[in-house]
Structures are given as C-alpha cells and as structure tokens.
Amino acid sequence: MVREVLVYPAPGLKAVAAPLSAIDGVAAGLAADMIDTLRSFPGCVGLAAPQIGVALRAVVFDLSGHRKARSCHGLVVLFNPELVLAEGSEVMREGCLSLPDLTANVRRATDIVVRGLSRDGEEIVIHADAFEARVILHEMDHLDGYLFLDRVASLKHDLFQRKVYR
Amino acid sequence: MPHFALTAIGEDQPGIVSAVTEPLARLGCNLEDSSSCILRGHFAVMLILAAPAGLEAAGIAAEISRYTDPLGVIVTVRPLREEAVTASAAPSHLLSVYGADRPGIVHGVTQLLFDRGINITELNTRLVGRAQAPVYAMLMELALPAGTGSAELEADLRELAGRLAVDVSLRPLDAEAL
C-alpha cells in the first residue's frame, strides 16, 4: 500500500528510530508499503521507514537503471542497517521527498560497506559506491533523525534549486 | 586606485548589468569582485570597483543613474576604506536552522550570534514546503572569533532552537581541496 510521505516539520522525521526486534509479518508489511511508496514517486531511489511515519530502522533503495549509479544491487530492503566501513568523500546535490523544493550539496563517503537483515531475516552485507552509497547513507540518516540540511557541505556552490514562483 | 562598493537592485530584466557597467567602463573603472542573485523576480548585484583617482562616489552614482533610472534600478556607491578591502574574516562553520515558519527565527538566531561576536559571512534562506505548513530553511556561514568554542555555541543554539521550535545543526565548514 502506498503510504503518505511525511514532510518536515513532521516530528517523526527528527526522531531516532528503533531497531526491529524480529523480521516478521509486521516487517514484511512495512517492506511492502515502503516499496509501493518508493515506486509511486517517479525518480525516487530510496526511502526510510520514518518517512512514512514508522519509527523503525528500515530502508529501501533501488538504483536500477540510474545513470548516476555505479554499483547497483537492484531493489534492496535493509532492516537494522549498520555502517561497517566508509571511505572516500564527494560533494553532490541531494533532494528529499520530506523536504520538497529544496536541494543542497552534501558531502558523503563514496565507498561503503553496510550490513543488515534482509526480508528473509538473513544478514546481508552490501558494498556500495558512488550514487548507491550516497542514497544508502541518506536513508540511514533518516533513521537517526538527520535531514540533508544537517549535512550541507558549503554555501560556496549553488545552494538551492531555484524555486518556481507562480 | 580608490575602491568603491556599488549595489544595484531592481526588478529583474535583461540589461541591468550592462546599464551599470557601461558608464563604469567609460569612466575607466575596473571591476574587481562581484556577486549577484535573484530572489522572487528581483535582481541585486554588488560590485567592487577600482576607480581612477579623483572620482567620487556621488559622481559615479550620478553617472550610472542616467543609465539605470529608466530601468527602475536603484544604485548606491560608497567608498571603501582601503584597510577594509581584505579585512573580512574567513568563515569557519556552517549553521543550518530550519523549522515551521514563524516570525523571529532569523532575529533570534542572529542576535545570539551577535552577542558572541560572531560574524555572518554568508546567508541563504528559503521559504519552502506546503502552503498550509510553510518551512523556513536558513543556512549561514559563520566566522567564529578565536577562542569561541563551537561545542558551547552549539549548546546555546540548541537551547534557543528549543524555544523557537526549530531544528539547528552546526558543523565545521567543509574545506574544499581540489
């Protein structure tokens, strides 16, 4: 089911999400809703559970066919993700469904290893780079209540997308 | 050569910069630094120019006005103190403040910064979000005076943010090394 995406200042977006205690039917339902919601936005490549109002540590991402992606693991649901390794750094522009109309340049690691639990409850380890790494880090930030505005690298670059005023 | 700071602001349209710079070129002024932006259809530019000896701010402004008045553009020119030309402090931190829009966010934050002798070197704000729930996002670069602890400043900002019901984060400025 496509869920409503919370838009800041919805308080859930600034809270720390709790780990899932079991990968059960609730987790499966959450994953299905997150995938449906992700798919409902053209161009959306990642979503975190707090964005649909669920304070649990779950992220979904799908870089399939994305021109900025290098590594690409297809559609991935990750419960209780943990960052194992982060290397490199790069500044790139990001946006977020929960902060509409804004983009900003954010510095992120370029090579990461994350581990977490799959929809089957099995531990999976993902080595991601370039845009996929950025998306995973952005979604994991949501689990700790961080938005990209908390990560802006510098104002020296073009900061905001120009908003169209009607 | 004496330096001047020039500002021009008016409704955005083609020809503002050319109208400002045509008389400057004729007067033999050299444009050194400039920055411009457009906000909601208004264009503003600030220029630092070096002028031949003998020219005064009022004379330069009067000359430019002949070109810019028909465009409805307001121009100001003021002399720079030479010692101020390179005196601006380098920014050291980036501050994000965002939250549901309400009056007093900018003033509350900037008063706190002023009370601690902190200079704002760049400020960008945007009003975004849905019409029924507008969100104010403000990003600024700050020059913290020597001896100002960023941890203490961040704690003070968080306390203020709680009262203003906004979110803040402060971090060292990204030092670009290319």
Short mmCIF file of C-alpha atoms in Angstrom, two decimals:
data_model
loop_
_atom_site.label_atom_id
_atom_site.label_comp_id
_atom_site.label_asym_id
_atom_site.label_seq_id
_atom_site.Cartn_x
_atom_site.Cartn_y
_atom_site.Cartn_z
CA MET A 1 0.00 0.00 0.00
CA VAL A 2 1.26 3.44 -0.92
CA ARG A 3 1.66 5.42 2.28
CA GLU A 4 1.71 9.17 2.76
CA VAL A 5 5.24 10.55 2.91
CA LEU A 6 5.80 12.81 5.89
CA VAL A 7 7.01 16.29 5.11
CA TYR A 8 9.13 18.27 7.52
CA PRO A 9 8.30 19.61 10.16
CA ALA A 10 6.52 16.33 10.90
CA PRO A 11 8.16 15.41 14.22
CA GLY A 12 8.84 11.80 13.27
CA LEU A 13 11.49 12.99 10.84
CA LYS A 14 13.71 14.29 13.63
CA ALA A 15 13.44 11.25 15.90
CA VAL A 16 15.75 8.27 16.32
CA ALA A 17 14.10 5.11 15.02
CA ALA A 18 14.14 1.83 16.96
CA PRO A 19 15.60 -1.45 15.70
CA LEU A 20 13.22 -4.18 14.60
CA SER A 21 13.19 -6.95 17.17
CA ALA A 22 12.11 -9.58 14.66
CA ILE A 23 11.76 -9.89 10.91
CA ASP A 24 8.16 -11.00 10.97
CA GLY A 25 4.87 -10.22 9.31
CA VAL A 26 4.99 -6.63 10.52
CA ALA A 27 8.39 -6.21 8.90
CA ALA A 28 7.12 -7.78 5.68
CA GLY A 29 4.16 -5.41 5.60
CA LEU A 30 6.42 -2.45 6.26
CA ALA A 31 8.76 -3.51 3.46
CA ALA A 32 5.86 -3.92 1.02
CA ASP A 33 4.47 -0.48 1.89
CA MET A 34 7.89 1.14 1.56
CA ILE A 35 8.42 -0.44 -1.85
CA ASP A 36 4.94 0.60 -3.03
CA THR A 37 5.54 4.13 -1.79
CA LEU A 38 9.00 4.33 -3.37
CA ARG A 39 7.59 3.15 -6.68
CA SER A 40 4.79 5.72 -6.55
CA PHE A 41 7.26 8.60 -6.96
CA PRO A 42 8.96 8.77 -10.33
CA GLY A 43 12.67 9.27 -9.80
CA CYS A 44 12.58 8.24 -6.15
CA VAL A 45 15.58 5.98 -5.46
CA GLY A 46 15.35 5.49 -1.71
CA LEU A 47 13.02 5.70 1.26
CA ALA A 48 13.35 5.23 5.01
CA ALA A 49 10.61 3.97 7.33
CA PRO A 50 10.38 7.22 9.34
CA GLN A 51 9.38 8.98 6.12
CA ILE A 52 6.13 7.00 6.11
CA GLY A 53 5.64 7.54 9.82
CA VAL A 54 7.11 4.28 11.09
CA ALA A 55 9.81 4.76 13.72
CA LEU A 56 11.69 1.59 12.84
CA ARG A 57 15.14 1.10 11.34
CA ALA A 58 14.29 0.08 7.80
CA VAL A 59 15.42 1.48 4.47
CA VAL A 60 14.67 0.59 0.89
CA PHE A 61 16.57 1.66 -2.20
CA ASP A 62 16.60 0.84 -5.87
CA LEU A 63 19.11 2.34 -8.27
CA SER A 64 18.15 0.10 -11.17
CA GLY A 65 18.87 1.84 -14.45
CA HIS A 66 20.02 5.05 -12.77
CA ARG A 67 22.58 6.89 -14.86
CA LYS A 68 24.50 8.16 -11.80
CA ALA A 69 24.85 4.70 -10.27
CA ARG A 70 28.00 2.61 -10.48
CA SER A 71 27.36 -0.23 -8.04
CA CYS A 72 23.73 -1.33 -8.21
CA HIS A 73 22.17 -4.05 -6.11
CA GLY A 74 18.71 -3.60 -7.57
CA LEU A 75 15.81 -3.33 -5.18
CA VAL A 76 17.07 -3.80 -1.63
CA VAL A 77 15.23 -3.72 1.69
CA LEU A 78 17.52 -3.46 4.66
CA PHE A 79 16.40 -3.79 8.28
CA ASN A 80 18.56 -2.56 11.14
CA PRO A 81 21.30 -1.36 8.78
CA GLU A 82 24.72 -0.67 10.22
CA LEU A 83 27.57 1.15 8.58
CA VAL A 84 30.65 -1.07 8.71
CA LEU A 85 33.03 0.94 6.57
CA ALA A 86 33.00 4.33 4.89
CA GLU A 87 35.76 5.68 2.68
CA GLY A 88 36.30 8.49 0.25
CA SER A 89 34.28 11.65 0.05
CA GLU A 90 32.46 13.58 -2.59
CA VAL A 91 30.09 16.52 -2.73
CA MET A 92 26.90 16.07 -4.70
CA ARG A 93 23.47 17.57 -4.87
CA GLU A 94 20.70 15.87 -2.95
CA GLY A 95 16.99 16.32 -2.53
CA CYS A 96 14.46 14.58 -0.34
CA LEU A 97 10.73 13.81 -0.56
CA SER A 98 10.42 15.03 3.02
CA LEU A 99 11.91 18.45 2.19
CA PRO A 100 10.19 19.35 -1.05
CA ASP A 101 11.50 22.20 -3.23
CA LEU A 102 15.00 22.10 -1.72
CA THR A 103 18.26 20.66 -2.86
CA ALA A 104 21.73 21.20 -1.48
CA ASN A 105 25.26 19.98 -1.90
CA VAL A 106 26.13 17.31 0.63
CA ARG A 107 29.44 15.58 1.27
CA ARG A 108 29.19 11.81 1.64
CA ALA A 109 31.52 8.82 1.60
CA THR A 110 31.96 7.25 -1.84
CA ASP A 111 32.65 3.65 -0.81
CA ILE A 112 30.71 1.99 1.97
CA VAL A 113 30.01 -1.39 3.44
CA VAL A 114 26.70 -1.81 5.26
CA ARG A 115 25.20 -4.82 6.85
CA GLY A 116 21.67 -5.52 7.92
CA LEU A 117 18.88 -8.03 7.69
CA SER A 118 17.06 -8.93 4.51
CA ARG A 119 13.32 -9.51 4.16
CA ASP A 120 14.09 -13.18 4.90
CA GLY A 121 15.77 -12.21 8.15
CA GLU A 122 19.19 -13.17 6.86
CA GLU A 123 22.22 -10.99 7.37
CA ILE A 124 23.32 -9.32 4.17
CA VAL A 125 26.43 -7.28 3.55
CA ILE A 126 26.40 -4.70 0.78
CA HIS A 127 29.41 -2.99 -0.69
CA ALA A 128 28.17 0.11 -2.47
CA ASP A 129 29.88 3.02 -4.13
CA ALA A 130 29.11 6.31 -5.89
CA PHE A 131 25.41 7.20 -6.04
CA GLU A 132 24.18 3.99 -4.44
CA ALA A 133 26.42 4.67 -1.43
CA ARG A 134 25.06 8.21 -1.21
CA VAL A 135 21.46 7.00 -1.31
CA ILE A 136 22.06 4.40 1.41
CA LEU A 137 23.78 6.97 3.65
CA HIS A 138 20.98 9.49 3.06
CA GLU A 139 18.33 6.90 4.00
CA MET A 140 20.29 5.72 7.04
CA ASP A 141 20.48 9.35 8.20
CA HIS A 142 16.68 9.34 8.37
CA LEU A 143 16.89 6.56 10.96
CA ASP A 144 18.77 8.93 13.26
CA GLY A 145 16.64 11.98 12.57
CA TYR A 146 19.12 13.70 10.28
CA LEU A 147 17.98 15.50 7.14
CA PHE A 148 20.29 16.63 4.38
CA LEU A 149 20.04 20.20 5.69
CA ASP A 150 22.11 18.94 8.63
CA ARG A 151 24.82 17.84 6.23
CA VAL A 152 25.22 20.75 3.81
CA ALA A 153 28.85 20.98 2.77
CA SER A 154 29.29 24.61 1.90
CA LEU A 155 27.41 27.62 0.61
CA LYS A 156 30.04 28.39 -2.00
CA HIS A 157 28.32 26.16 -4.50
CA ASP A 158 24.89 26.83 -5.84
CA LEU A 159 22.91 26.02 -2.76
CA PHE A 160 19.29 25.77 -3.61
CA GLN A 161 17.36 24.79 -6.60
CA ARG A 162 15.61 27.83 -7.86
CA LYS A 163 12.03 27.64 -6.81
CA VAL A 164 9.41 28.48 -9.42
CA TYR A 165 7.05 31.05 -8.01
CA ARG A 166 3.63 31.13 -9.55
CA MET B 1 43.28 53.48 -7.07
CA PRO B 2 40.40 54.14 -4.66
CA HIS B 3 37.88 51.36 -4.30
CA PHE B 4 34.11 51.64 -4.15
CA ALA B 5 31.30 49.25 -3.32
CA LEU B 6 28.37 49.53 -5.70
CA THR B 7 24.96 47.96 -5.30
CA ALA B 8 22.18 47.84 -7.85
CA ILE B 9 18.76 46.37 -7.25
CA GLY B 10 15.62 46.29 -9.31
CA GLU B 11 13.03 44.13 -10.94
CA ASP B 12 14.86 41.52 -12.96
CA GLN B 13 15.14 42.24 -16.66
CA PRO B 14 17.77 42.00 -19.36
CA GLY B 15 20.19 44.94 -19.42
CA ILE B 16 20.75 45.82 -15.77
CA VAL B 17 24.39 44.80 -15.63
CA SER B 18 25.15 46.34 -18.98
CA ALA B 19 23.46 49.60 -17.91
CA VAL B 20 25.55 49.67 -14.72
CA THR B 21 28.83 48.83 -16.38
CA GLU B 22 28.65 50.99 -19.49
CA PRO B 23 29.33 54.26 -17.63
CA LEU B 24 31.86 52.49 -15.42
CA ALA B 25 33.81 51.42 -18.47
CA ARG B 26 33.72 54.96 -19.86
CA LEU B 27 34.92 56.37 -16.54
CA GLY B 28 37.87 53.98 -16.61
CA CYS B 29 36.72 51.99 -13.56
CA ASN B 30 37.97 48.45 -13.12
CA LEU B 31 35.53 45.83 -11.83
CA GLU B 32 37.24 43.54 -9.35
CA ASP B 33 34.74 41.37 -7.45
CA SER B 34 31.06 40.89 -7.94
CA SER B 35 28.19 38.77 -6.75
CA SER B 36 24.56 38.79 -7.73
CA CYS B 37 21.36 36.95 -7.01
CA ILE B 38 17.71 36.90 -7.98
CA LEU B 39 15.01 36.49 -5.38
CA ARG B 40 11.41 36.36 -6.49
CA GLY B 41 11.98 38.37 -9.62
CA HIS B 42 14.23 40.99 -8.05
CA PHE B 43 17.85 41.20 -9.18
CA ALA B 44 20.59 42.53 -6.92
CA VAL B 45 24.27 42.84 -7.65
CA MET B 46 27.20 44.10 -5.62
CA LEU B 47 30.38 45.17 -7.35
CA ILE B 48 33.74 46.17 -6.01
CA LEU B 49 35.37 48.57 -8.38
CA ALA B 50 38.63 50.45 -8.55
CA ALA B 51 38.21 53.97 -9.90
CA PRO B 52 40.74 56.42 -11.30
CA ALA B 53 41.94 58.95 -8.72
CA GLY B 54 39.67 61.97 -8.46
CA LEU B 55 36.37 60.21 -8.96
CA GLU B 56 33.98 60.37 -6.05
CA ALA B 57 31.12 58.10 -5.03
CA ALA B 58 28.41 60.68 -5.69
CA GLY B 59 29.77 61.43 -9.14
CA ILE B 60 29.95 57.77 -10.09
CA ALA B 61 26.43 57.15 -8.81
CA ALA B 62 25.02 60.13 -10.69
CA GLU B 63 26.62 58.96 -13.91
CA ILE B 64 25.25 55.41 -13.54
CA SER B 65 21.77 56.64 -12.62
CA ARG B 66 21.38 58.15 -16.07
CA TYR B 67 21.51 54.61 -17.42
CA THR B 68 19.70 52.75 -14.66
CA ASP B 69 16.85 55.16 -13.81
CA PRO B 70 14.89 54.21 -16.95
CA LEU B 71 15.06 50.57 -15.80
CA GLY B 72 13.77 51.39 -12.31
CA VAL B 73 17.02 50.15 -10.82
CA ILE B 74 18.37 51.75 -7.65
CA VAL B 75 22.14 52.19 -7.45
CA THR B 76 24.27 53.10 -4.47
CA VAL B 77 28.01 53.76 -4.47
CA ARG B 78 30.16 54.14 -1.38
CA PRO B 79 33.89 54.43 -0.90
CA LEU B 80 35.76 51.57 0.71
CA ARG B 81 38.29 52.15 3.41
CA GLU B 82 41.41 50.59 1.94
CA GLU B 83 42.14 48.70 5.16
CA ALA B 84 38.71 47.07 4.92
CA VAL B 85 39.22 45.72 1.42
CA THR B 86 40.75 42.46 2.60
CA ALA B 87 39.63 42.50 6.23
CA SER B 88 36.71 40.08 6.10
CA ALA B 89 37.15 37.10 8.39
CA ALA B 90 37.24 33.68 6.78
CA PRO B 91 34.18 31.57 7.57
CA SER B 92 34.82 28.55 9.75
CA HIS B 93 31.42 26.95 10.40
CA LEU B 94 28.14 26.24 8.70
CA LEU B 95 24.91 26.65 10.61
CA SER B 96 21.60 25.13 9.48
CA VAL B 97 18.39 26.34 11.07
CA TYR B 98 15.06 25.09 9.84
CA GLY B 99 11.54 24.71 11.09
CA ALA B 100 7.93 25.67 10.73
CA ASP B 101 7.89 29.26 9.57
CA ARG B 102 7.21 31.88 12.22
CA PRO B 103 8.31 35.45 12.83
CA GLY B 104 11.55 35.90 14.75
CA ILE B 105 13.67 32.94 13.70
CA VAL B 106 16.32 34.99 11.92
CA HIS B 107 16.45 37.65 14.57
CA GLY B 108 16.60 35.19 17.46
CA VAL B 109 19.49 33.30 15.92
CA THR B 110 21.42 36.30 14.68
CA GLN B 111 21.08 38.13 17.99
CA LEU B 112 22.63 35.12 19.71
CA LEU B 113 25.48 35.15 17.21
CA PHE B 114 25.98 38.90 17.56
CA ASP B 115 26.09 38.62 21.36
CA ARG B 116 29.08 36.28 20.92
CA GLY B 117 30.87 38.47 18.39
CA ILE B 118 30.26 36.01 15.57
CA ASN B 119 30.26 37.35 12.04
CA ILE B 120 27.89 36.01 9.38
CA THR B 121 29.78 35.77 6.11
CA GLU B 122 27.01 34.29 4.02
CA LEU B 123 23.29 33.85 4.49
CA ASN B 124 20.79 31.96 2.41
CA THR B 125 17.19 31.39 3.37
CA ARG B 126 14.25 29.85 1.60
CA LEU B 127 10.60 29.50 2.42
CA VAL B 128 9.52 26.09 1.16
CA GLY B 129 7.02 23.37 1.86
CA ARG B 130 3.30 23.25 1.56
CA ALA B 131 1.24 26.42 1.64
CA GLN B 132 -0.59 25.33 4.80
CA ALA B 133 2.67 24.34 6.54
CA PRO B 134 5.49 26.55 5.27
CA VAL B 135 9.01 25.60 6.30
CA TYR B 136 11.75 28.14 6.78
CA ALA B 137 15.23 26.93 5.94
CA MET B 138 18.22 29.12 6.74
CA LEU B 139 21.83 28.26 6.09
CA MET B 140 24.66 30.55 7.09
CA GLU B 141 28.40 30.52 7.12
CA LEU B 142 29.96 31.91 10.27
CA ALA B 143 33.35 33.21 11.28
CA LEU B 144 33.85 32.23 14.91
CA PRO B 145 36.28 34.52 16.70
CA ALA B 146 39.37 32.85 18.11
CA GLY B 147 38.52 31.33 21.47
CA THR B 148 34.83 30.76 20.73
CA GLY B 149 34.11 27.12 21.38
CA SER B 150 31.84 25.53 18.81
CA ALA B 151 30.50 22.98 21.31
CA GLU B 152 29.39 25.74 23.67
CA LEU B 153 27.90 27.71 20.79
CA GLU B 154 26.02 24.66 19.56
CA ALA B 155 24.60 24.04 23.04
CA ASP B 156 23.39 27.65 23.21
CA LEU B 157 21.89 27.38 19.74
CA ARG B 158 20.08 24.17 20.67
CA GLU B 159 18.61 25.80 23.73
CA LEU B 160 17.38 28.72 21.60
CA ALA B 161 16.12 26.33 18.91
CA GLY B 162 14.01 24.57 21.51
CA ARG B 163 12.35 27.87 22.39
CA LEU B 164 11.81 28.78 18.71
CA ALA B 165 10.65 25.23 17.88
CA VAL B 166 13.19 24.89 15.08
CA ASP B 167 16.00 22.45 14.36
CA VAL B 168 19.64 23.50 14.25
CA SER B 169 22.95 21.92 13.42
CA LEU B 170 26.41 23.45 13.46
CA ARG B 171 29.47 21.91 11.89
CA PRO B 172 32.92 22.94 10.74
CA LEU B 173 32.90 24.28 7.22
CA ASP B 174 33.82 21.86 4.56
CA ALA B 175 37.29 22.81 3.36
CA GLU B 176 37.26 22.17 -0.35
CA ALA B 177 40.53 20.76 -1.58
CA LEU B 178 40.55 20.04 -5.28
#
